[in-house]
Amino acid sequence: MANGRILDGTAIAAAIKEDVAREVTKLAAQGILPGLAAVLVGNVPASQIYVRSKVKTCEALGIASELITPADTVTTGQMLALVAKLNAREDIDGILLQLPLPPQVNAKALLEAVNPDKDVDGFHPVNVGRLQTGQPGLSPCTPSGVIELLKRTGIPMSGQNAVVIGRSDIVGKPMAILLLQQNATVTVCHSKTRDLAEFTRNADILVVAMGHAGFVTSEMVKPGSTVIDVGMNRVTSREDFDRFFAGDSRREKMFREKGSTLVGDVDPRAFRVAGAYTPVPGGVGPLTIAMLMANTVRAAKLRRGLKV
Ligand code: NAP
């Protein structure tokens, strides 16, 4: 369907994980075993799938992992006590609080209670500040994964016009700062941006993280540019399916079998205009877990004063 070059996130994630496994082996020779504690509250099915896959990936790479599953009735006080214990443990290098947390738990207070040196999601204000000022720290996994993908596929960033749609704390904002660090000229767009297409049509690199199925159309994409689609939206209606994937027999089969399929924030037809793009699924998604593993090893090294 598309003419642009596919940027294969699954392959890049595999390469990142191989590098992490090599680092783990090197650390083992120094008697260091990186450890990740994943805290999963309650029974949100999507969160359970994400966390299980994170724990499984740890096992595959030789990282120690521990899954802690408080009941969904847990209080902020109990969660703070748990975080304090994990902060104090020498064998834990990374603490992951799977979001969303139940409404009675003060998520902000908890994220700020995590020791910034163990904050492998890169959400703590101290790490936000370190990223902003270019100091060594831990950066959010999804945007760091996008930078790795661009580097490893040889897409130049320096001097390029990069446009980021979305300004969330976990994707859009850190994405913009990371692109700036790579010497791109960065514009951040959001829901109050006037004439969005005016900006996107000038983008050599367009990163879309807005959470609107197929929002970015062909007319909004600069021909030959690189389009990174962070969005993950589930398509369940036949009408939406036909809107995005009419004539795509592989998707049709998947849709019939599963009753749903994933579409990003970019209309798949817009990928024809792009020079390179990340597909959904198989683009940005796999990079997030790979970067979580990389961050865990990075935390283990930073905490011991080792070179990263
Ligand atoms: P979010 O917190 O909901 O932020 C969405 C952003 O998009 C906001 O900044 C919003 O602007 C902007 N936006 C919404 N409508 C817009 C419009 N019409 N025009 C321009 N900007 C608009 O979402 P998020 O957490 O950043 O996630 C974004 C998407 O990425 C979601 O689909 C999510 O599922 C996906 N995601 C994927 C991964 C992965 O591993 N692949 C990881 C994280 C997120 P305002 O600030 O003005 O409201």
mmCIF file of C-alpha atoms and ligand atoms in Angstrom:
data_model
loop_
_atom_site.group_PDB
_atom_site.id
_atom_site.type_symbol
_atom_site.label_atom_id
_atom_site.label_comp_id
_atom_site.label_asym_id
_atom_site.label_seq_id
_atom_site.Cartn_x
_atom_site.Cartn_y
_atom_site.Cartn_z
ATOM 1 C CA MET A 1 0.000 0.000 0.000
ATOM 2 C CA ALA A 2 2.742 2.457 0.931
ATOM 3 C CA ASN A 3 5.689 3.754 -1.053
ATOM 4 C CA GLY A 4 7.761 5.143 1.811
ATOM 5 C CA ARG A 5 10.543 3.105 3.438
ATOM 6 C CA ILE A 6 9.288 1.204 6.477
ATOM 7 C CA LEU A 7 11.198 1.926 9.681
ATOM 8 C CA ASP A 8 10.960 -1.461 11.363
ATOM 9 C CA GLY A 9 10.536 -0.824 15.093
ATOM 10 C CA THR A 10 10.472 -4.537 15.896
ATOM 11 C CA ALA A 11 13.913 -5.067 14.328
ATOM 12 C CA ILE A 12 15.370 -1.958 15.991
ATOM 13 C CA ALA A 13 13.929 -3.023 19.349
ATOM 14 C CA ALA A 14 15.576 -6.437 18.921
ATOM 15 C CA ALA A 15 18.938 -4.752 18.222
ATOM 16 C CA ILE A 16 18.558 -2.511 21.307
ATOM 17 C CA LYS A 17 17.740 -5.569 23.441
ATOM 18 C CA GLU A 18 20.808 -7.403 22.130
ATOM 19 C CA ASP A 19 22.943 -4.435 23.214
ATOM 20 C CA VAL A 20 21.268 -4.479 26.634
ATOM 21 C CA ALA A 21 21.903 -8.225 27.046
ATOM 22 C CA ARG A 22 25.598 -7.632 26.230
ATOM 23 C CA GLU A 23 25.761 -4.855 28.863
ATOM 24 C CA VAL A 24 24.110 -7.154 31.414
ATOM 25 C CA THR A 25 26.782 -9.795 30.743
ATOM 26 C CA LYS A 26 29.537 -7.190 31.226
ATOM 27 C CA LEU A 27 27.980 -6.041 34.504
ATOM 28 C CA ALA A 28 27.662 -9.651 35.691
ATOM 29 C CA ALA A 29 31.441 -9.978 35.316
ATOM 30 C CA GLN A 30 31.697 -7.133 37.864
ATOM 31 C CA GLY A 31 29.216 -8.861 40.189
ATOM 32 C CA ILE A 32 26.352 -6.498 39.300
ATOM 33 C CA LEU A 33 22.850 -7.787 38.517
ATOM 34 C CA PRO A 34 20.478 -4.978 37.438
ATOM 35 C CA GLY A 35 17.022 -5.313 39.003
ATOM 36 C CA LEU A 36 13.623 -3.893 38.063
ATOM 37 C CA ALA A 37 10.586 -3.759 40.362
ATOM 38 C CA ALA A 38 7.287 -3.454 38.496
ATOM 39 C CA VAL A 39 4.300 -2.363 40.554
ATOM 40 C CA LEU A 40 0.917 -3.242 39.074
ATOM 41 C CA VAL A 41 -2.162 -2.166 41.017
ATOM 42 C CA GLY A 42 -5.524 -3.830 40.396
ATOM 43 C CA ASN A 43 -6.829 -5.732 37.402
ATOM 44 C CA VAL A 44 -6.717 -3.432 34.364
ATOM 45 C CA PRO A 45 -6.307 -5.994 31.529
ATOM 46 C CA ALA A 46 -4.177 -3.750 29.252
ATOM 47 C CA SER A 47 -1.842 -2.903 32.169
ATOM 48 C CA GLN A 48 -1.526 -6.592 33.048
ATOM 49 C CA ILE A 49 -0.468 -7.375 29.479
ATOM 50 C CA TYR A 50 2.082 -4.510 29.410
ATOM 51 C CA VAL A 51 3.613 -5.400 32.781
ATOM 52 C CA ARG A 52 3.824 -9.121 32.040
ATOM 53 C CA SER A 53 5.583 -8.380 28.807
ATOM 54 C CA LYS A 54 8.039 -6.064 30.634
ATOM 55 C CA VAL A 55 8.823 -8.757 33.227
ATOM 56 C CA LYS A 56 9.227 -11.388 30.496
ATOM 57 C CA THR A 57 11.629 -9.150 28.581
ATOM 58 C CA CYS A 58 13.704 -8.658 31.759
ATOM 59 C CA GLU A 59 13.979 -12.437 32.113
ATOM 60 C CA ALA A 60 15.036 -12.820 28.476
ATOM 61 C CA LEU A 61 17.823 -10.246 28.901
ATOM 62 C CA GLY A 62 19.153 -11.469 32.257
ATOM 63 C CA ILE A 63 17.771 -8.535 34.278
ATOM 64 C CA ALA A 64 16.310 -9.480 37.675
ATOM 65 C CA SER A 65 12.661 -8.509 37.970
ATOM 66 C CA GLU A 66 10.035 -8.502 40.650
ATOM 67 C CA LEU A 67 6.318 -8.041 40.094
ATOM 68 C CA ILE A 68 4.448 -6.451 43.002
ATOM 69 C CA THR A 69 0.654 -6.455 42.765
ATOM 70 C CA PRO A 70 -1.145 -4.438 45.445
ATOM 71 C CA ALA A 71 -4.962 -4.749 45.484
ATOM 72 C CA ASP A 72 -6.933 -1.958 43.799
ATOM 73 C CA THR A 73 -8.132 -0.833 47.235
ATOM 74 C CA VAL A 74 -4.563 0.195 48.188
ATOM 75 C CA THR A 75 -4.148 3.666 49.743
ATOM 76 C CA THR A 76 -1.667 6.402 48.850
ATOM 77 C CA GLY A 77 -0.007 5.822 52.247
ATOM 78 C CA GLN A 78 0.495 2.114 51.603
ATOM 79 C CA MET A 79 1.873 2.834 48.138
ATOM 80 C CA LEU A 80 4.249 5.473 49.519
ATOM 81 C CA ALA A 81 5.504 2.923 52.065
ATOM 82 C CA LEU A 82 6.080 0.403 49.261
ATOM 83 C CA VAL A 83 7.997 2.947 47.160
ATOM 84 C CA ALA A 84 10.124 3.896 50.192
ATOM 85 C CA LYS A 85 11.061 0.216 50.678
ATOM 86 C CA LEU A 86 11.986 -0.167 47.000
ATOM 87 C CA ASN A 87 13.998 3.076 47.102
ATOM 88 C CA ALA A 88 16.020 1.641 50.000
ATOM 89 C CA ARG A 89 16.715 -1.757 48.423
ATOM 90 C CA GLU A 90 20.234 -2.163 47.057
ATOM 91 C CA ASP A 91 19.187 -4.903 44.586
ATOM 92 C CA ILE A 92 16.575 -2.709 42.858
ATOM 93 C CA ASP A 93 17.843 -0.305 40.179
ATOM 94 C CA GLY A 94 14.551 0.550 38.515
ATOM 95 C CA ILE A 95 11.056 1.171 39.894
ATOM 96 C CA LEU A 96 8.167 1.101 37.490
ATOM 97 C CA LEU A 97 4.701 2.218 38.577
ATOM 98 C CA GLN A 98 2.335 0.988 35.895
ATOM 99 C CA LEU A 99 -0.219 3.672 35.054
ATOM 100 C CA PRO A 100 -3.107 4.250 35.399
ATOM 101 C CA LEU A 101 -3.279 4.026 39.194
ATOM 102 C CA PRO A 102 -6.710 3.773 40.846
ATOM 103 C CA PRO A 103 -8.430 7.120 41.532
ATOM 104 C CA GLN A 104 -7.938 7.047 45.335
ATOM 105 C CA VAL A 105 -4.153 6.923 44.872
ATOM 106 C CA ASN A 106 -2.315 10.224 44.432
ATOM 107 C CA ALA A 107 -0.301 9.336 41.322
ATOM 108 C CA LYS A 108 1.653 12.590 41.266
ATOM 109 C CA ALA A 109 2.804 12.174 44.890
ATOM 110 C CA LEU A 110 3.900 8.624 44.129
ATOM 111 C CA LEU A 111 5.820 9.418 40.961
ATOM 112 C CA GLU A 112 7.630 12.132 42.916
ATOM 113 C CA ALA A 113 8.387 9.715 45.766
ATOM 114 C CA VAL A 114 10.396 7.400 43.504
ATOM 115 C CA ASN A 115 14.147 7.946 43.891
ATOM 116 C CA PRO A 116 15.033 9.851 40.658
ATOM 117 C CA ASP A 117 18.037 7.561 40.203
ATOM 118 C CA LYS A 118 15.644 4.567 40.027
ATOM 119 C CA ASP A 119 13.000 6.364 37.934
ATOM 120 C CA VAL A 120 13.323 4.213 34.785
ATOM 121 C CA ASP A 121 10.224 5.805 33.225
ATOM 122 C CA GLY A 122 11.913 9.212 33.391
ATOM 123 C CA PHE A 123 8.780 10.905 34.769
ATOM 124 C CA HIS A 124 10.255 12.413 37.980
ATOM 125 C CA PRO A 125 10.662 16.227 37.874
ATOM 126 C CA VAL A 126 14.375 15.788 38.669
ATOM 127 C CA ASN A 127 14.817 13.706 35.502
ATOM 128 C CA VAL A 128 12.697 16.176 33.524
ATOM 129 C CA GLY A 129 15.123 18.880 34.697
ATOM 130 C CA ARG A 130 18.175 16.762 33.897
ATOM 131 C CA LEU A 131 16.837 16.148 30.377
ATOM 132 C CA GLN A 132 16.091 19.837 29.907
ATOM 133 C CA THR A 133 19.589 20.859 31.013
ATOM 134 C CA GLY A 134 21.445 18.039 29.252
ATOM 135 C CA GLN A 135 22.678 16.297 32.421
ATOM 136 C CA PRO A 136 22.971 12.508 32.593
ATOM 137 C CA GLY A 137 19.706 11.030 33.829
ATOM 138 C CA LEU A 138 16.815 8.839 32.761
ATOM 139 C CA SER A 139 14.565 9.951 29.873
ATOM 140 C CA PRO A 140 11.056 8.715 29.044
ATOM 141 C CA CYS A 141 11.147 5.453 27.096
ATOM 142 C CA THR A 142 8.870 6.192 24.120
ATOM 143 C CA PRO A 143 10.554 9.391 22.883
ATOM 144 C CA SER A 144 14.037 7.971 23.644
ATOM 145 C CA GLY A 145 13.054 4.967 21.531
ATOM 146 C CA VAL A 146 12.114 7.269 18.647
ATOM 147 C CA ILE A 147 15.571 8.901 18.786
ATOM 148 C CA GLU A 148 17.239 5.457 18.796
ATOM 149 C CA LEU A 149 15.149 4.445 15.789
ATOM 150 C CA LEU A 150 16.086 7.588 13.858
ATOM 151 C CA LYS A 151 19.780 7.133 14.718
ATOM 152 C CA ARG A 152 19.886 3.437 13.894
ATOM 153 C CA THR A 153 18.061 3.855 10.568
ATOM 154 C CA GLY A 154 20.381 6.675 9.526
ATOM 155 C CA ILE A 155 17.752 9.430 9.383
ATOM 156 C CA PRO A 156 19.593 12.736 9.871
ATOM 157 C CA MET A 157 18.217 15.037 12.573
ATOM 158 C CA SER A 158 20.742 17.868 12.709
ATOM 159 C CA GLY A 159 19.429 20.975 10.971
ATOM 160 C CA GLN A 160 16.157 19.265 10.016
ATOM 161 C CA ASN A 161 12.746 20.810 10.604
ATOM 162 C CA ALA A 162 11.101 18.556 13.173
ATOM 163 C CA VAL A 163 7.444 19.005 14.080
ATOM 164 C CA VAL A 164 5.947 17.223 17.091
ATOM 165 C CA ILE A 165 2.154 17.049 17.368
ATOM 166 C CA GLY A 166 1.286 16.573 21.048
ATOM 167 C CA ARG A 167 2.722 18.088 24.222
ATOM 168 C CA SER A 168 2.118 15.428 26.847
ATOM 169 C CA ASP A 169 4.671 15.035 29.642
ATOM 170 C CA ILE A 170 5.385 11.437 28.627
ATOM 171 C CA VAL A 171 5.704 11.778 24.841
ATOM 172 C CA GLY A 172 5.387 15.192 23.162
ATOM 173 C CA LYS A 173 7.434 17.445 25.477
ATOM 174 C CA PRO A 174 10.401 15.083 26.046
ATOM 175 C CA MET A 175 10.323 14.224 22.320
ATOM 176 C CA ALA A 176 10.773 17.902 21.467
ATOM 177 C CA ILE A 177 13.691 18.297 23.886
ATOM 178 C CA LEU A 178 15.411 15.132 22.653
ATOM 179 C CA LEU A 179 15.102 16.300 19.016
ATOM 180 C CA LEU A 180 16.477 19.696 20.033
ATOM 181 C CA GLN A 181 19.482 17.917 21.604
ATOM 182 C CA GLN A 182 20.047 16.290 18.198
ATOM 183 C CA ASN A 183 20.177 19.806 16.696
ATOM 184 C CA ALA A 184 16.838 19.628 14.907
ATOM 185 C CA THR A 185 14.805 22.831 14.585
ATOM 186 C CA VAL A 186 11.761 21.865 16.618
ATOM 187 C CA THR A 187 8.155 23.073 16.531
ATOM 188 C CA VAL A 188 5.617 21.688 19.017
ATOM 189 C CA CYS A 189 1.960 21.705 17.936
ATOM 190 C CA HIS A 190 -1.106 20.977 20.059
ATOM 191 C CA SER A 191 -4.882 21.287 20.094
ATOM 192 C CA LYS A 192 -4.763 25.091 20.122
ATOM 193 C CA THR A 193 -2.348 25.321 17.158
ATOM 194 C CA ARG A 194 -3.841 27.378 14.300
ATOM 195 C CA ASP A 195 -3.494 25.843 10.826
ATOM 196 C CA LEU A 196 -1.688 22.676 11.865
ATOM 197 C CA ALA A 197 -1.098 21.618 8.241
ATOM 198 C CA GLU A 198 0.928 24.784 7.642
ATOM 199 C CA PHE A 199 3.482 23.433 10.154
ATOM 200 C CA THR A 200 3.341 19.746 9.277
ATOM 201 C CA ARG A 201 3.846 20.372 5.544
ATOM 202 C CA ASN A 202 7.208 21.927 6.397
ATOM 203 C CA ALA A 203 8.353 19.024 8.574
ATOM 204 C CA ASP A 204 11.330 16.948 7.472
ATOM 205 C CA ILE A 205 10.589 14.813 10.531
ATOM 206 C CA LEU A 206 6.984 14.662 11.747
ATOM 207 C CA VAL A 207 6.307 12.959 15.085
ATOM 208 C CA VAL A 208 2.625 12.463 15.831
ATOM 209 C CA ALA A 209 1.484 11.665 19.392
ATOM 210 C CA MET A 210 -2.072 12.889 19.786
ATOM 211 C CA GLY A 211 -4.364 9.890 20.271
ATOM 212 C CA HIS A 212 -6.692 10.547 17.290
ATOM 213 C CA ALA A 213 -7.086 7.654 14.848
ATOM 214 C CA GLY A 214 -5.786 8.518 11.378
ATOM 215 C CA PHE A 215 -5.871 12.287 11.997
ATOM 216 C CA VAL A 216 -2.850 13.215 9.863
ATOM 217 C CA THR A 217 -3.757 12.952 6.182
ATOM 218 C CA SER A 218 -1.645 12.817 2.994
ATOM 219 C CA GLU A 219 -2.117 16.545 2.372
ATOM 220 C CA MET A 220 -0.498 17.311 5.733
ATOM 221 C CA VAL A 221 2.723 15.394 4.995
ATOM 222 C CA LYS A 222 5.746 16.841 3.183
ATOM 223 C CA PRO A 223 6.620 14.506 0.297
ATOM 224 C CA GLY A 224 9.721 12.436 1.092
ATOM 225 C CA SER A 225 9.732 13.324 4.797
ATOM 226 C CA THR A 226 10.054 10.959 7.775
ATOM 227 C CA VAL A 227 6.796 10.293 9.631
ATOM 228 C CA ILE A 228 6.900 8.790 13.121
ATOM 229 C CA ASP A 229 3.481 7.629 14.267
ATOM 230 C CA VAL A 230 3.356 7.191 18.040
ATOM 231 C CA GLY A 231 -0.443 6.830 18.185
ATOM 232 C CA MET A 232 -2.108 3.524 18.979
ATOM 233 C CA ASN A 233 -5.851 3.462 18.446
ATOM 234 C CA ARG A 234 -8.035 0.389 18.242
ATOM 235 C CA VAL A 235 -10.347 0.204 15.225
ATOM 236 C CA THR A 236 -13.412 -1.940 15.893
ATOM 237 C CA SER A 237 -16.091 -0.665 13.482
ATOM 238 C CA ARG A 238 -16.354 -1.772 9.872
ATOM 239 C CA GLU A 239 -16.852 1.866 8.851
ATOM 240 C CA ASP A 240 -13.524 2.966 10.376
ATOM 241 C CA PHE A 241 -11.806 -0.113 9.028
ATOM 242 C CA ASP A 242 -12.935 0.684 5.483
ATOM 243 C CA ARG A 243 -11.952 4.334 5.915
ATOM 244 C CA PHE A 244 -8.322 3.416 6.663
ATOM 245 C CA PHE A 245 -7.685 -0.029 5.228
ATOM 246 C CA ALA A 246 -10.068 -0.651 2.296
ATOM 247 C CA GLY A 247 -8.316 -3.014 -0.124
ATOM 248 C CA ASP A 248 -5.671 -4.179 2.403
ATOM 249 C CA SER A 249 -6.230 -7.951 2.357
ATOM 250 C CA ARG A 250 -3.722 -8.726 5.163
ATOM 251 C CA ARG A 251 -5.476 -6.319 7.532
ATOM 252 C CA GLU A 252 -8.870 -7.550 6.396
ATOM 253 C CA LYS A 253 -7.947 -11.090 7.481
ATOM 254 C CA MET A 254 -6.673 -9.846 10.858
ATOM 255 C CA PHE A 255 -9.760 -7.691 11.388
ATOM 256 C CA ARG A 256 -12.100 -10.594 10.586
ATOM 257 C CA GLU A 257 -10.239 -12.952 12.933
ATOM 258 C CA LYS A 258 -9.778 -10.586 15.889
ATOM 259 C CA GLY A 259 -12.642 -8.141 15.416
ATOM 260 C CA SER A 260 -10.237 -5.206 15.698
ATOM 261 C CA THR A 261 -6.981 -3.794 14.423
ATOM 262 C CA LEU A 262 -4.668 -0.945 15.377
ATOM 263 C CA VAL A 263 -4.315 2.342 13.549
ATOM 264 C CA GLY A 264 -1.958 5.155 14.469
ATOM 265 C CA ASP A 265 -2.603 8.889 14.520
ATOM 266 C CA VAL A 266 -1.593 9.006 10.852
ATOM 267 C CA ASP A 267 -3.944 7.881 8.097
ATOM 268 C CA PRO A 268 -2.088 4.892 6.566
ATOM 269 C CA ARG A 269 -2.591 6.418 3.091
ATOM 270 C CA ALA A 270 -0.374 9.331 4.150
ATOM 271 C CA PHE A 271 2.581 6.914 4.414
ATOM 272 C CA ARG A 272 2.607 6.800 0.597
ATOM 273 C CA VAL A 273 3.723 10.414 0.571
ATOM 274 C CA ALA A 274 6.427 9.901 3.210
ATOM 275 C CA GLY A 275 10.018 8.958 2.420
ATOM 276 C CA ALA A 276 10.140 6.782 5.548
ATOM 277 C CA TYR A 277 7.619 5.952 8.253
ATOM 278 C CA THR A 278 6.918 3.812 11.291
ATOM 279 C CA PRO A 279 4.016 1.386 10.775
ATOM 280 C CA VAL A 280 1.342 0.693 13.383
ATOM 281 C CA PRO A 281 1.718 -1.888 14.803
ATOM 282 C CA GLY A 282 5.445 -2.684 14.619
ATOM 283 C CA GLY A 283 6.821 0.862 14.678
ATOM 284 C CA VAL A 284 7.204 2.868 17.879
ATOM 285 C CA GLY A 285 5.380 0.353 20.119
ATOM 286 C CA PRO A 286 8.156 -2.266 20.465
ATOM 287 C CA LEU A 287 10.763 0.421 21.191
ATOM 288 C CA THR A 288 9.176 1.470 24.479
ATOM 289 C CA ILE A 289 9.878 -1.812 26.297
ATOM 290 C CA ALA A 290 13.360 -2.057 24.748
ATOM 291 C CA MET A 291 14.186 1.409 26.102
ATOM 292 C CA LEU A 292 12.814 0.476 29.534
ATOM 293 C CA MET A 293 15.367 -2.333 29.602
ATOM 294 C CA ALA A 294 18.092 0.061 28.432
ATOM 295 C CA ASN A 295 17.085 2.545 31.147
ATOM 296 C CA THR A 296 17.247 -0.154 33.842
ATOM 297 C CA VAL A 297 20.828 -1.001 32.899
ATOM 298 C CA ARG A 298 21.634 2.705 32.608
ATOM 299 C CA ALA A 299 20.219 3.290 36.119
ATOM 300 C CA ALA A 300 22.292 0.392 37.476
ATOM 301 C CA LYS A 301 25.443 1.973 36.025
ATOM 302 C CA LEU A 302 24.677 5.588 36.947
ATOM 303 C CA ARG A 303 23.911 4.619 40.544
ATOM 304 C CA ARG A 304 27.328 2.942 40.843
ATOM 305 C CA GLY A 305 29.152 5.804 39.170
ATOM 306 C CA LEU A 306 30.001 3.675 36.109
ATOM 307 C CA LYS A 307 30.411 5.236 32.670
ATOM 308 C CA VAL A 308 27.191 5.158 30.554
HETATM 309 P P1 NAP B 1 -2.215 12.766 25.554
HETATM 310 O O1 NAP B 1 -1.623 12.939 26.892
HETATM 311 O O2 NAP B 1 -3.686 12.587 25.407
HETATM 312 O O3 NAP B 1 -1.771 14.024 24.663
HETATM 313 C C1 NAP B 1 -2.306 14.241 23.391
HETATM 314 C C2 NAP B 1 -1.714 15.500 22.812
HETATM 315 O O4 NAP B 1 -2.237 15.678 21.495
HETATM 316 C C3 NAP B 1 -2.058 16.760 23.605
HETATM 317 O O5 NAP B 1 -0.918 17.560 23.779
HETATM 318 C C4 NAP B 1 -3.113 17.458 22.734
HETATM 319 O O6 NAP B 1 -3.059 18.867 22.786
HETATM 320 C C5 NAP B 1 -2.704 17.001 21.339
HETATM 321 N N1 NAP B 1 -3.854 17.051 20.459
HETATM 322 C C6 NAP B 1 -5.066 16.472 20.659
HETATM 323 N N2 NAP B 1 -5.895 16.782 19.634
HETATM 324 C C7 NAP B 1 -5.193 17.569 18.798
HETATM 325 C C8 NAP B 1 -5.508 18.228 17.569
HETATM 326 N N3 NAP B 1 -6.704 18.116 17.017
HETATM 327 N N4 NAP B 1 -4.547 18.946 16.970
HETATM 328 C C9 NAP B 1 -3.316 19.063 17.512
HETATM 329 N N5 NAP B 1 -2.956 18.469 18.683
HETATM 330 C C10 NAP B 1 -3.896 17.740 19.309
HETATM 331 O O7 NAP B 1 -1.569 11.537 24.786
HETATM 332 P P2 NAP B 1 -0.109 10.825 24.927
HETATM 333 O O8 NAP B 1 -0.036 10.097 26.208
HETATM 334 O O9 NAP B 1 0.955 11.777 24.545
HETATM 335 O O10 NAP B 1 -0.267 9.726 23.765
HETATM 336 C C11 NAP B 1 -0.496 10.083 22.420
HETATM 337 C C12 NAP B 1 -0.724 8.825 21.594
HETATM 338 O O11 NAP B 1 0.446 8.024 21.638
HETATM 339 C C13 NAP B 1 -1.856 7.917 22.071
HETATM 340 O O12 NAP B 1 -2.465 7.324 20.941
HETATM 341 C C14 NAP B 1 -1.160 6.854 22.886
HETATM 342 O O13 NAP B 1 -1.871 5.627 22.896
HETATM 343 C C15 NAP B 1 0.113 6.714 22.097
HETATM 344 N N6 NAP B 1 1.261 6.217 22.900
HETATM 345 C C16 NAP B 1 1.970 5.199 22.365
HETATM 346 C C17 NAP B 1 3.071 4.705 23.033
HETATM 347 C C18 NAP B 1 3.848 3.602 22.415
HETATM 348 O O14 NAP B 1 4.598 2.924 23.116
HETATM 349 N N7 NAP B 1 3.720 3.412 21.102
HETATM 350 C C19 NAP B 1 3.459 5.257 24.256
HETATM 351 C C20 NAP B 1 2.743 6.344 24.771
HETATM 352 C C21 NAP B 1 1.641 6.818 24.064
HETATM 353 P P3 NAP B 1 -3.422 19.704 24.154
HETATM 354 O O15 NAP B 1 -2.210 19.590 25.013
HETATM 355 O O16 NAP B 1 -3.638 21.088 23.645
HETATM 356 O O17 NAP B 1 -4.638 19.060 24.729
#
